[in-house]
Amino acid sequence: MKVVKLSFVLILFFAINAYPLSTVPGTLPKGTPYGAYGGRPMAERNLIINVDHRPTVSLNGKWRVIIDPYENGYYDYRYLPSKNGYFKNAKARNKTELVEYDFDKSGVLNVPGDWNSQQDKLFFYEGTIWYKKSFPLPRLASGDAGASDYQGKPNTRVFVYFGAANYHSIVYLNGQKLGEHTGGFTPFNFEITRHVREPRPSQEGSPSAVSSGRTNRVSSIPTVHFDNEGRGEPRPSQEGSPSAVSSGRTNRVSSIPTVHFDNEGRGEKDNFLIVKVDNKRLREGVPTLNTDWWNYGGLTRRVELIEVPETFIRDYFIQLKKGSLKTIAGWIQLDGKQTSQTITVEIPEANVKQTFNTNDDGYVEFEFDAELQLWSPENPKLYDVIIKSQTDSLTDSIGFRSVKTEGTKILLNGKPIFLRGICIHEQAPKSKARAYSKEHAETLLGWAKEMNCNFVRLAHYPHNEYMPRTADRLGMLVWSEIPVYWTILWENESTLKNALSQLTEMITRDKNRASVILWSVANETPVGDARNEFLKTLVERAKSLDPTRLITAAMEKSSEGRNKPVINDPFGQYVDVLGCNEYIGWYEGLPDRCDLYTWKTIYNKPVIISEFGGGALGGFHADKDTRWSEEYQEYLYEKQIKMLEKIPFLAGTSPWILTDFMSPRRPLPRIQDYWNRKGLISDKGKKKKAFYVMQRFYEKHKQNEQ
Ligand code: GCB
């Protein structure tokens, strides 16, 4: 890393930040029925995609936190929302004044990161924690200090972006509420252009800068990490010192310099972002009260400031048209005042350069032919796609492939494919924490590759964006789902809105990923009319947002008599691919039972056995009849495979599950200790015997396919 002179950094920073403020209402993509959400500031209305390739300022690192189990920082003693909650970040101005909290003397937590794994006392915590992060902004180039609103050069807007916060968040900047977000696994952002304060005088805020010394070819906006010691290297730091955590950008944006600023200890003169995060489980929530995974709370994914031109490319859909191997079809959505613009889409490697004009809504749909190498697990070819408007420019790495069904087969690029899969929870490898990083994604998907998988089911909620991005690069097909799990309140309107909103955010974020072939709307939900209606609404939304991918759900089998499982869930009529979870040999009889089963389906559609498995404590060896031994699990897998091989309509399998994962439902001492032990890899990262059974089964499949 090369140290860049202060003056250079300041010039860069002024260039980014100086400009007048205007409120530019976001425009909405066509076909997105946003009206359903009512007037509340729901974040998904203007979700910015492809954050990795945009100039950002990382707010990762240490955040000050106040643990607030009684929500004292939000409600007054009459249990009414208080005007002077913790979001005001008050300080006693003299020795007499009563203020009963102080962020700057409180503890810290790492962001991204769940709180449960960071402090023993938070292990089982479910409730509210307030997070606070200060960040300076440079003063105006004119040196015009004193105004209360942030001002800068024209044509720039600033958003604060959260990769995810579990479960409900209220976001404030400088004491003002920006908005709220519900749902623990999808991104959201709020525009802060009008809310950010101008910076303090230069000496005090002198950024001590460290830069990679790269120049920025997209615009002059650097990527900035705040770091209060100014050294700029990510490190585990002492309490109160924020440390920069790489947001794992891809090489393609490596031309953007990284600058670090110190930021703590100057109180209200800085901008202060305060987030109330509450992970209380709710009966009407999505998920509801009862799940089989740890309810990790907090700012679990990265937080960034995103700086964009006043009118910017907010969202786009660029994929092969349904049914075609050469026609690219999609749309682009600008956000800002200058809605009518000329736009080019370039794919240099495929000699594509197409020009379009956006309409008064800043929106354009297009279709054109291209000669492309198709993306597949064997050849995960990604193209640089460059979108340029008159005011903005953005690159993405996109693969092109088609997926459809024909009878009971899934066809990838026109050819039948068997999905050699595995389920994955967002459990960080070898740790009691939620996964959030690129490294986690690489380890988890690397293990799946080692098992000879070409497919992963990302259960039971949208995983962080590094997962589908890494899957794109590694050639791993993906099933992505929302946490409509078990006993959701089917008749509750706000529950449906919540599920729709999470589905919309998932699809908005990941719709350009070639790896993603399946959107799943539910897992093991009880059959019934209200549930069918609810799920049908989700399917309609998914299809309207993305007509190219297949829709699925993990359902349960029923039975036509002893040992005659049948797939006949009435909701099956609305999906393209039927997922079916079964636990023969674990919850249902012993492994030998598999020999007796003959499977049937009432649908002429592909079936994925989307879960099967059993628990084993890694390193515990006994005979095959001893529960929790690796040998029992191994035997169960052998029996399952024999049974599965006889199912004629089987299009894939994704056993439960790649690694042990934490769950409060699993207390058995010395065996579970709050881990669900159905992993094929232990919580220590050690492969169990059954891992190799699957590896061999998939190897055989691979050979047969060639
Ligand atoms: C299931 C659920 C999954 C559980 C698993 C188990 O059917 O879909 O979330 O963790 O069973 O281990 O019981």
XYZ file of C-alpha atoms and ligand atoms in Angstrom:
719
model
C 0.000 0.000 0.000
C 1.190 3.418 -0.867
C 0.650 6.472 1.256
C -1.047 9.210 -0.648
C -0.465 12.815 0.200
C -3.143 14.495 2.220
C -3.756 17.185 -0.351
C -4.446 14.611 -3.031
C -6.871 12.803 -0.778
C -8.676 15.993 0.113
C -9.043 16.936 -3.517
C -10.436 13.517 -4.249
C -12.763 13.709 -1.337
C -14.062 17.156 -2.283
C -14.582 15.898 -5.761
C -16.769 13.185 -4.417
C -18.750 15.029 -1.925
C -19.240 18.619 -2.764
C -22.570 19.516 -4.405
C -26.052 20.839 -3.785
C -28.789 18.819 -2.421
C -31.884 18.003 -4.240
C -34.492 15.496 -3.441
C -34.868 13.257 -6.367
C -37.701 10.874 -6.004
C -36.697 7.402 -7.024
C -38.386 5.988 -10.058
C -39.704 2.474 -9.968
C -39.029 -0.422 -12.263
C -41.851 -1.484 -14.503
C -43.779 -4.510 -13.480
C -42.953 -4.013 -9.819
C -46.153 -3.620 -7.859
C -44.678 -1.399 -5.184
C -47.989 0.232 -4.446
C -48.804 -2.703 -2.224
C -46.488 -1.433 0.497
C -48.403 1.681 1.462
C -46.830 4.946 2.531
C -44.162 3.785 4.997
C -40.563 4.325 3.967
C -39.993 0.730 2.966
C -36.435 0.404 1.860
C -36.880 -1.961 -1.063
C -38.543 0.733 -3.128
C -35.200 2.054 -4.250
C -32.838 -0.838 -3.674
C -29.486 -0.244 -5.323
C -27.989 -3.330 -6.914
C -24.423 -4.318 -7.671
C -22.900 -2.487 -4.743
C -19.612 -4.302 -5.317
C -18.933 -2.370 -8.471
C -19.878 1.052 -7.177
C -17.763 3.580 -5.335
C -18.427 3.033 -1.647
C -17.306 4.175 1.745
C -17.167 1.245 4.132
C -18.737 1.708 7.542
C -17.644 -1.742 8.624
C -15.599 -2.102 11.758
C -16.350 -1.411 15.407
C -19.653 0.246 16.216
C -20.640 1.561 19.633
C -23.601 -0.353 21.041
C -26.162 -0.093 23.801
C -27.974 -3.277 24.789
C -31.579 -2.313 25.406
C -33.765 -5.300 26.366
C -36.650 -3.064 27.539
C -36.421 -0.715 24.537
C -35.911 2.131 26.927
C -34.163 4.048 24.194
C -37.291 3.951 22.089
C -40.372 3.993 24.383
C -41.086 6.304 27.279
C -42.535 5.087 30.572
C -46.066 5.176 29.124
C -44.781 2.904 26.390
C -45.131 5.562 23.730
C -42.371 6.239 21.233
C -40.131 8.840 22.789
C -39.024 11.994 20.977
C -35.752 11.844 22.779
C -34.743 8.284 22.251
C -31.185 7.050 22.028
C -31.177 8.023 18.361
C -30.600 11.607 19.546
C -27.171 10.616 20.834
C -27.499 13.091 23.686
C -24.692 14.087 26.022
C -24.990 15.802 29.373
C -23.971 19.384 28.692
C -23.099 20.139 32.294
C -22.602 18.333 35.529
C -26.264 18.658 36.495
C -28.001 17.430 33.369
C -29.532 13.961 33.428
C -28.787 11.751 30.436
C -28.944 8.049 31.164
C -26.956 6.681 28.258
C -23.764 7.473 26.423
C -22.834 5.730 23.215
C -19.261 6.847 23.352
C -18.714 5.208 26.732
C -20.577 2.053 25.793
C -19.194 -1.178 24.416
C -18.511 -2.064 20.819
C -19.450 -4.798 18.372
C -17.976 -5.712 15.040
C -19.950 -4.992 11.914
C -20.577 -7.066 9.941
C -21.278 -9.714 12.521
C -24.049 -11.158 14.620
C -24.031 -10.040 18.254
C -24.630 -13.531 19.699
C -21.175 -14.775 18.831
C -19.358 -11.653 19.975
C -20.167 -11.557 23.681
C -21.073 -14.447 25.974
C -23.881 -12.447 27.533
C -25.480 -12.043 24.097
C -25.424 -15.705 23.168
C -29.174 -16.205 23.655
C -30.111 -12.535 23.420
C -33.237 -11.633 21.485
C -34.231 -8.005 21.622
C -32.958 -4.557 20.785
C -29.405 -3.341 20.452
C -28.618 0.214 19.357
C -25.637 0.660 17.079
C -23.815 3.912 16.500
C -21.127 4.864 14.029
C -19.747 8.332 13.411
C -18.259 9.394 10.160
C -16.868 12.694 9.059
C -17.414 14.309 5.717
C -15.010 16.836 4.287
C -15.797 20.473 4.388
C -16.707 22.310 1.254
C -14.032 23.159 -1.194
C -14.970 26.791 -0.556
C -14.211 26.292 3.120
C -17.707 27.506 3.874
C -18.244 25.899 7.270
C -21.263 26.365 9.463
C -24.309 25.424 7.438
C -26.248 22.569 8.921
C -26.944 20.695 5.721
C -24.289 18.877 3.826
C -23.441 20.666 0.627
C -21.185 19.698 -2.158
C -20.641 19.621 -5.817
C -23.495 18.938 -8.200
C -24.424 15.528 -9.429
C -23.701 13.363 -6.426
C -26.061 11.578 -4.077
C -25.256 9.507 -1.037
C -27.042 6.412 0.257
C -26.458 4.274 3.293
C -26.651 0.597 2.393
C -27.117 -2.368 4.728
C -26.369 -5.857 3.419
C -28.776 -7.150 6.081
C -29.828 -6.483 9.658
C -31.741 -9.089 11.608
C -34.672 -8.591 12.047
C -36.280 -5.175 12.278
C -34.244 -2.001 11.973
C -34.902 1.676 12.376
C -32.196 3.860 10.917
C -31.392 7.417 12.007
C -28.815 9.872 10.766
C -27.871 12.832 12.943
C -30.931 12.234 15.096
C -33.392 12.107 12.187
C -35.197 8.951 11.204
C -34.376 7.728 7.692
C -36.696 4.742 7.648
C -37.309 1.198 8.776
C -36.732 -2.227 7.399
C -38.213 -5.593 8.216
C -36.605 -8.897 7.335
C -33.250 -10.204 8.452
C -31.640 -11.424 5.250
C -32.049 -8.884 2.485
C -30.379 -5.574 1.723
C -31.866 -2.109 2.043
C -30.718 1.440 1.584
C -31.780 4.969 2.374
C -30.787 8.163 0.685
C -28.934 10.473 3.066
C -27.917 13.228 0.671
C -30.019 15.795 2.483
C -29.231 14.547 5.937
C -25.467 14.419 6.028
C -23.731 17.253 7.787
C -20.913 19.220 6.385
C -17.553 18.386 7.843
C -15.733 20.078 10.611
C -12.742 22.330 10.111
C -9.832 20.677 8.461
C -7.216 20.204 11.214
C -9.608 18.394 13.469
C -10.861 16.142 10.794
C -7.624 15.679 8.967
C -7.924 12.342 7.415
C -4.827 10.304 7.778
C -4.896 8.591 4.545
C -3.685 5.304 3.310
C -4.393 4.368 -0.207
C -3.775 1.522 -2.491
C -2.530 4.109 -4.922
C -4.780 2.906 -7.677
C -6.569 5.338 -9.838
C -10.225 5.242 -10.488
C -11.229 4.743 -14.051
C -14.980 4.895 -13.483
C -15.186 8.223 -11.713
C -13.139 10.138 -9.243
C -14.919 8.665 -6.260
C -12.696 6.616 -3.989
C -13.696 3.725 -1.809
C -13.132 4.839 1.735
C -12.838 2.937 5.006
C -13.085 4.764 8.286
C -10.467 3.789 10.726
C -9.723 5.726 13.843
C -6.094 5.009 14.004
C -5.514 6.042 10.474
C -3.400 3.089 9.635
C -5.944 1.571 7.457
C -5.202 -2.077 7.902
C -8.047 -4.301 9.038
C -7.134 -5.612 12.447
C -8.837 -6.824 15.578
C -8.687 -3.582 17.492
C -9.313 -2.543 21.058
C -12.686 -1.416 22.213
C -13.782 1.704 20.500
C -11.442 1.643 17.608
C -13.216 0.922 14.407
C -11.269 -1.222 12.087
C -11.823 -1.456 8.425
C -13.056 -4.747 7.126
C -12.682 -5.408 3.490
C -15.955 -5.617 1.717
C -14.481 -8.188 -0.581
C -14.728 -6.279 -3.788
C -13.857 -8.059 -6.940
C -10.764 -7.238 -8.915
C -12.729 -5.441 -11.472
C -13.181 -2.457 -9.187
C -9.696 -2.582 -7.871
C -8.915 0.626 -9.656
C -10.748 2.518 -6.948
C -8.398 3.748 -4.251
C -9.015 2.915 -0.612
C -8.744 5.768 1.849
C -9.017 5.521 5.615
C -10.200 8.228 7.959
C -10.254 8.421 11.685
C -13.651 9.040 13.091
C -14.345 8.544 16.752
C -14.276 10.763 19.734
C -15.547 14.027 18.378
C -19.170 13.481 19.189
C -21.925 15.309 17.458
C -19.753 17.307 15.132
C -19.462 14.236 12.960
C -22.303 12.593 11.181
C -23.683 9.886 13.371
C -25.610 6.948 12.132
C -27.702 5.138 14.717
C -29.525 1.917 14.049
C -31.975 0.221 16.352
C -31.828 -3.480 15.533
C -34.386 -5.785 17.098
C -34.317 -9.542 16.574
C -37.313 -10.437 18.731
C -39.147 -13.311 17.095
C -42.747 -12.549 16.240
C -45.704 -14.809 15.625
C -46.624 -12.747 12.569
C -43.022 -12.498 11.399
C -41.257 -14.076 8.443
C -39.878 -16.376 9.729
C -42.300 -16.884 12.587
C -41.507 -17.879 16.197
C -40.446 -21.405 15.461
C -37.437 -22.250 13.314
C -34.514 -24.644 13.472
C -31.647 -22.158 13.253
C -29.998 -19.610 15.472
C -31.680 -16.237 15.556
C -28.435 -14.337 15.076
C -29.169 -10.647 15.643
C -27.511 -7.428 14.610
C -25.923 -5.739 11.656
C -24.979 -9.079 10.250
C -23.757 -7.899 6.858
C -21.691 -4.998 5.575
C -22.709 -1.366 5.842
C -21.605 1.069 3.170
C -22.118 4.596 2.020
C -22.731 4.534 -1.697
C -22.051 7.637 -3.725
C -23.742 7.934 -7.064
C -24.333 10.621 -9.656
C -27.522 12.593 -9.251
C -29.127 10.429 -11.894
C -27.696 6.948 -11.660
C -28.187 3.425 -12.916
C -29.962 1.912 -9.956
C -31.184 -1.418 -11.268
C -31.117 -3.571 -14.362
C -31.967 -7.022 -15.601
C -29.630 -8.511 -18.186
C -30.151 -12.204 -18.864
C -30.936 -14.549 -21.715
C -34.536 -14.328 -22.751
C -36.640 -17.232 -21.525
C -36.289 -20.105 -23.985
C -33.448 -18.536 -25.983
C -29.738 -19.319 -26.142
C -28.773 -16.162 -27.959
C -31.206 -13.349 -27.287
C -30.385 -11.129 -24.355
C -33.441 -9.407 -22.940
C -33.837 -7.066 -20.045
C -34.326 -3.558 -18.777
C -32.478 -0.711 -17.122
C -33.817 1.643 -14.495
C -32.314 5.047 -13.849
C -32.945 6.911 -10.630
C -32.909 10.695 -10.635
C -34.201 13.756 -12.417
C -32.572 13.277 -15.787
C -34.788 10.407 -16.797
C -34.501 10.528 -20.597
C -31.016 9.419 -21.458
C -29.127 7.509 -24.078
C -27.769 4.290 -22.661
C -25.275 1.825 -24.059
C -24.856 -1.776 -23.068
C -21.465 -3.178 -23.991
C -20.101 -6.678 -23.739
C -16.667 -6.110 -25.275
C -15.668 -9.767 -25.289
C -18.752 -10.646 -27.324
C -18.494 -7.583 -29.574
C -21.764 -6.215 -28.305
C -22.518 -2.522 -28.203
C -26.176 -1.580 -28.129
C -27.714 1.835 -27.638
C -31.129 2.626 -26.152
C -33.102 5.565 -24.855
C -34.821 5.593 -21.500
C -38.354 6.938 -21.221
C -39.734 9.620 -18.922
C -39.584 7.160 -16.064
C -35.879 6.548 -16.638
C -36.706 3.061 -17.831
C -35.947 1.101 -20.966
C -36.566 -2.467 -22.039
C -34.396 -4.088 -24.681
C -33.675 -7.241 -26.580
C -30.737 -8.086 -28.834
C -28.856 -11.097 -30.116
C -25.318 -11.995 -29.142
C -22.923 -14.834 -29.765
C -22.087 -16.056 -26.342
C -20.301 -18.858 -24.612
C -22.974 -20.157 -22.323
C -22.416 -20.298 -18.562
C -22.553 -23.764 -17.021
C -21.050 -25.551 -14.004
C -18.347 -26.960 -16.314
C -17.662 -23.612 -17.936
C -18.733 -20.771 -15.644
C -18.055 -18.118 -18.236
C -18.694 -14.564 -17.018
C -18.655 -11.512 -19.249
C -17.904 -7.942 -18.277
C -21.085 -6.075 -19.067
C -20.711 -2.304 -19.100
C -23.756 -0.097 -18.828
C -23.224 3.554 -19.590
C -25.731 6.329 -19.320
C -24.995 9.992 -19.919
C -24.527 10.482 -16.199
C -23.318 7.129 -14.867
C -21.379 4.025 -15.753
C -21.398 0.616 -14.127
C -19.828 -2.774 -14.787
C -21.100 -6.182 -13.794
C -19.863 -9.728 -14.324
C -22.682 -11.641 -15.894
C -23.072 -15.180 -17.134
C -25.649 -16.229 -19.705
C -27.480 -19.538 -19.572
C -30.985 -20.815 -19.981
C -32.976 -22.977 -17.649
C -36.335 -24.625 -18.185
C -38.182 -27.825 -17.527
C -39.464 -30.504 -19.861
C -41.662 -33.075 -18.183
C -39.727 -34.346 -15.193
C -36.386 -32.998 -16.427
C -34.545 -29.753 -15.730
C -32.740 -28.470 -18.811
C -29.719 -26.224 -18.539
C -28.811 -24.660 -21.881
C -31.212 -27.102 -23.501
C -29.650 -30.232 -21.990
C -30.969 -32.326 -19.097
C -29.007 -31.847 -15.913
C -29.092 -33.766 -12.645
C -28.646 -31.414 -9.691
C -25.933 -32.859 -7.491
C -26.657 -30.659 -4.542
C -26.266 -29.964 -0.870
C -28.162 -27.655 1.503
C -26.227 -24.891 3.223
C -27.128 -22.645 6.166
C -25.436 -19.283 6.577
C -23.307 -20.703 9.389
C -19.721 -19.468 9.323
C -17.312 -22.365 8.810
C -15.759 -23.639 12.034
C -17.417 -21.022 14.169
C -20.509 -20.201 16.185
C -21.379 -17.222 14.034
C -23.337 -16.209 11.022
C -21.356 -16.199 7.778
C -21.006 -12.859 6.005
C -17.762 -12.717 4.046
C -16.367 -13.684 0.708
C -13.946 -16.021 2.480
C -16.851 -17.791 4.168
C -18.566 -18.158 0.807
C -15.419 -19.558 -0.764
C -14.944 -22.124 2.009
C -18.568 -23.282 1.993
C -18.873 -23.516 -1.767
C -15.375 -24.989 -1.982
C -16.517 -27.841 0.279
C -19.577 -28.353 -1.910
C -17.310 -28.544 -4.968
C -15.134 -31.071 -3.203
C -18.243 -33.191 -2.717
C -18.722 -33.103 -6.512
C -21.756 -30.855 -6.257
C -22.966 -28.699 -9.101
C -25.823 -27.271 -7.020
C -26.480 -25.768 -3.608
C -29.709 -25.049 -1.829
C -29.142 -21.888 0.198
C -31.515 -22.563 3.082
C -33.738 -21.051 4.506
C -33.363 -17.365 3.671
C -31.384 -15.279 1.196
C -27.692 -15.647 1.971
C -25.214 -12.791 1.697
C -24.405 -11.624 -1.817
C -20.955 -13.215 -1.813
C -22.652 -16.603 -2.026
C -24.357 -16.201 -5.424
C -21.422 -14.122 -6.701
C -18.954 -16.840 -5.701
C -21.300 -19.489 -7.087
C -21.248 -17.591 -10.389
C -17.475 -17.821 -10.462
C -17.219 -21.428 -9.304
C -19.971 -22.787 -11.507
C -22.375 -23.774 -8.779
C -26.107 -23.697 -9.459
C -28.164 -22.078 -6.715
C -31.581 -22.478 -5.114
C -32.358 -19.282 -3.240
C -35.249 -18.996 -0.783
C -37.123 -16.741 1.583
C -37.860 -17.628 5.218
C -41.487 -18.601 4.702
C -40.890 -21.537 6.983
C -43.270 -23.910 8.788
C -46.225 -22.184 10.435
C -46.445 -18.677 9.034
C -49.615 -16.665 9.797
C -51.211 -17.288 6.420
C -54.202 -15.041 6.917
C -52.354 -12.013 8.157
C -52.063 -9.296 5.534
C -48.915 -7.724 6.950
C -47.225 -11.138 7.033
C -47.892 -11.504 3.320
C -46.577 -7.997 2.632
C -43.488 -8.815 4.604
C -42.906 -12.050 2.663
C -43.486 -10.232 -0.621
C -41.051 -7.564 0.342
C -38.320 -10.083 1.247
C -38.956 -11.956 -1.983
C -38.724 -8.725 -3.964
C -35.462 -7.739 -2.315
C -33.951 -11.180 -2.897
C -34.854 -11.174 -6.571
C -33.870 -7.549 -7.036
C -30.396 -8.234 -5.663
C -29.647 -11.545 -7.385
C -31.568 -11.604 -10.647
C -28.435 -11.126 -12.747
C -26.623 -14.115 -11.294
C -26.332 -16.993 -13.739
C -25.859 -19.405 -10.857
C -29.333 -18.773 -9.479
C -31.807 -21.037 -11.262
C -34.506 -21.509 -8.627
C -36.450 -19.100 -6.451
C -38.048 -20.949 -3.567
C -41.054 -19.418 -1.874
C -41.456 -21.725 1.131
C -40.199 -24.616 3.233
C -42.361 -27.359 4.765
C -45.495 -25.313 5.105
C -48.693 -27.086 6.186
C -51.169 -27.770 3.384
C -54.316 -25.604 3.500
C -56.301 -23.085 1.467
C -54.996 -19.940 3.144
C -51.438 -21.188 2.785
C -51.991 -22.052 -0.885
C -53.338 -18.555 -1.568
C -50.468 -16.930 0.284
C -47.845 -18.938 -1.583
C -49.599 -18.440 -4.906
C -49.302 -14.683 -4.417
C -45.578 -15.122 -3.851
C -45.225 -17.199 -7.011
C -47.032 -14.524 -9.021
C -44.736 -11.840 -7.662
C -41.630 -13.903 -8.381
C -42.765 -14.569 -11.954
C -43.583 -10.912 -12.528
C -40.158 -9.811 -11.301
C -38.261 -12.552 -13.087
C -39.881 -14.530 -15.887
C -36.696 -16.485 -16.605
C -36.120 -18.608 -13.534
C -37.887 -21.630 -12.161
C -40.042 -21.426 -9.086
C -39.990 -24.066 -6.403
C -40.815 -24.736 -2.745
C -39.771 -27.479 -0.371
C -42.892 -29.454 0.379
C -43.565 -32.615 2.312
C -44.619 -35.944 0.929
C -47.835 -37.611 1.884
C -48.653 -41.245 1.723
C -50.845 -43.584 -0.256
C -50.523 -46.379 2.246
C -47.637 -48.067 3.989
C -44.298 -47.357 2.332
C -45.929 -45.533 -0.576
C -44.893 -41.896 -0.411
C -46.607 -39.640 -2.901
C -45.893 -36.068 -3.922
C -49.319 -34.533 -4.188
C -49.285 -31.217 -2.325
C -51.957 -29.112 -4.091
C -49.569 -26.167 -4.117
C -47.435 -28.266 -6.479
C -49.573 -27.051 -9.368
C -48.125 -23.519 -9.067
C -44.422 -24.338 -9.060
C -42.108 -25.432 -11.891
C -40.027 -27.784 -9.800
C -41.215 -29.717 -6.759
C -38.964 -29.759 -3.743
C -39.616 -32.571 -1.301
C -38.077 -32.995 2.161
C -38.043 -36.441 3.754
C -36.301 -37.953 6.780
C -36.700 -41.664 6.228
C -34.199 -43.385 8.498
C -34.021 -40.544 10.998
C -37.404 -39.158 12.087
C -39.220 -41.852 10.154
C -38.030 -45.344 11.022
C -34.496 -46.618 10.717
C -32.302 -46.486 7.611
C -33.351 -49.962 6.393
C -36.828 -48.573 5.924
C -35.593 -46.883 2.737
C -35.553 -50.314 1.041
C -39.324 -50.561 1.281
C -40.356 -47.274 -0.294
C -41.748 -46.786 -3.768
C -42.193 -43.154 -4.721
C -44.986 -41.606 -6.753
C -45.894 -38.139 -7.919
C -49.133 -36.764 -9.319
C -47.270 -34.075 -11.279
C -45.410 -34.332 -14.545
C -42.701 -32.053 -13.158
C -39.121 -32.473 -11.953
C -38.661 -33.408 -8.303
C -35.713 -32.473 -6.139
C -35.370 -34.323 -2.860
C -34.511 -31.062 -1.190
C -33.659 -32.552 2.224
C -32.811 -35.897 3.732
C -30.271 -36.837 6.369
C -29.567 -37.563 9.991
C -27.329 -36.389 12.807
C -23.819 -37.497 13.725
C -21.362 -36.042 16.174
C -18.111 -35.594 14.274
C -15.505 -38.006 15.625
C -17.994 -40.241 17.436
C -17.586 -43.759 16.067
C -19.729 -46.793 16.844
C -21.750 -49.371 14.907
C -24.306 -48.389 12.292
C -27.205 -48.846 14.738
C -25.897 -46.287 17.213
C -27.579 -42.921 16.842
C -25.274 -39.937 16.557
C -22.375 -42.057 15.344
C -20.750 -41.245 12.016
C -21.462 -44.862 11.069
C -25.226 -44.455 11.556
C -25.222 -41.369 9.374
C -23.056 -43.075 6.771
C -25.395 -46.074 6.633
C -28.435 -43.835 6.385
C -26.900 -42.070 3.384
C -26.088 -45.381 1.700
C -29.666 -46.558 2.140
C -31.109 -43.250 1.014
C -29.029 -43.292 -2.152
C -30.232 -46.781 -3.053
C -33.802 -45.582 -2.660
C -33.281 -42.320 -4.533
C -31.701 -44.087 -7.487
C -35.010 -45.830 -8.051
C -37.071 -42.632 -8.358
C -37.661 -42.127 -12.098
C -38.756 -38.489 -11.873
C -35.833 -37.378 -9.698
C -34.058 -34.285 -11.058
C -31.703 -33.660 -8.174
C -30.911 -34.047 -4.493
C -29.739 -31.656 -1.798
C -29.272 -33.548 1.457
C -29.459 -31.821 4.809
C -26.796 -30.366 5.258
C -23.219 -29.318 4.429
C -22.092 -28.323 7.930
C -23.394 -28.597 11.474
C -25.278 -25.426 12.338
C -26.420 -23.818 15.551
C -29.997 -24.202 16.689
C -31.706 -23.556 20.025
C -33.918 -26.584 19.325
C -30.958 -28.929 19.785
C -29.935 -29.008 23.452
C -28.841 -32.647 23.980
C -25.725 -32.351 26.160
C -22.431 -33.667 24.847
C -23.994 -34.562 21.502
C -25.778 -31.493 20.260
C -24.981 -28.695 22.696
C -27.179 -26.445 20.546
C -25.846 -27.711 17.247
C -27.960 -29.454 14.664
C -25.586 -32.323 13.900
C -26.889 -33.281 10.485
C -23.881 -31.690 8.821
C -21.665 -33.778 6.586
C -18.884 -31.591 7.936
C -18.553 -30.977 11.678
C -18.531 -27.640 13.454
C -14.747 -28.018 13.537
C -14.584 -28.326 9.763
C -13.927 -32.074 9.757
C -15.609 -34.212 7.132
C -17.768 -37.017 8.472
C -17.969 -40.430 6.830
C -21.241 -39.649 5.068
C -19.553 -36.778 3.228
C -17.615 -39.358 1.260
C -20.744 -41.386 0.516
C -22.232 -38.344 -1.195
C -18.954 -37.526 -2.862
C -18.850 -41.004 -4.439
C -22.514 -40.912 -5.436
C -22.057 -37.597 -7.197
C -18.801 -38.729 -8.795
C -20.706 -41.645 -10.319
C -23.409 -39.290 -11.570
C -20.799 -37.020 -13.072
C -19.218 -39.933 -14.940
C -22.600 -41.066 -16.263
C -23.360 -37.587 -17.535
C -20.196 -37.457 -19.627
C -36.394 -29.927 8.222
C -36.246 -28.480 8.071
C -34.874 -28.007 8.464
C -34.458 -28.700 9.752
C -34.365 -30.168 9.489
C -33.965 -30.971 10.715
O -37.252 -30.541 7.678
O -36.563 -28.019 6.789
O -34.893 -26.620 8.616
O -33.280 -28.192 10.262
O -35.600 -30.614 9.055
O -32.804 -31.078 10.998
O -34.858 -31.477 11.389
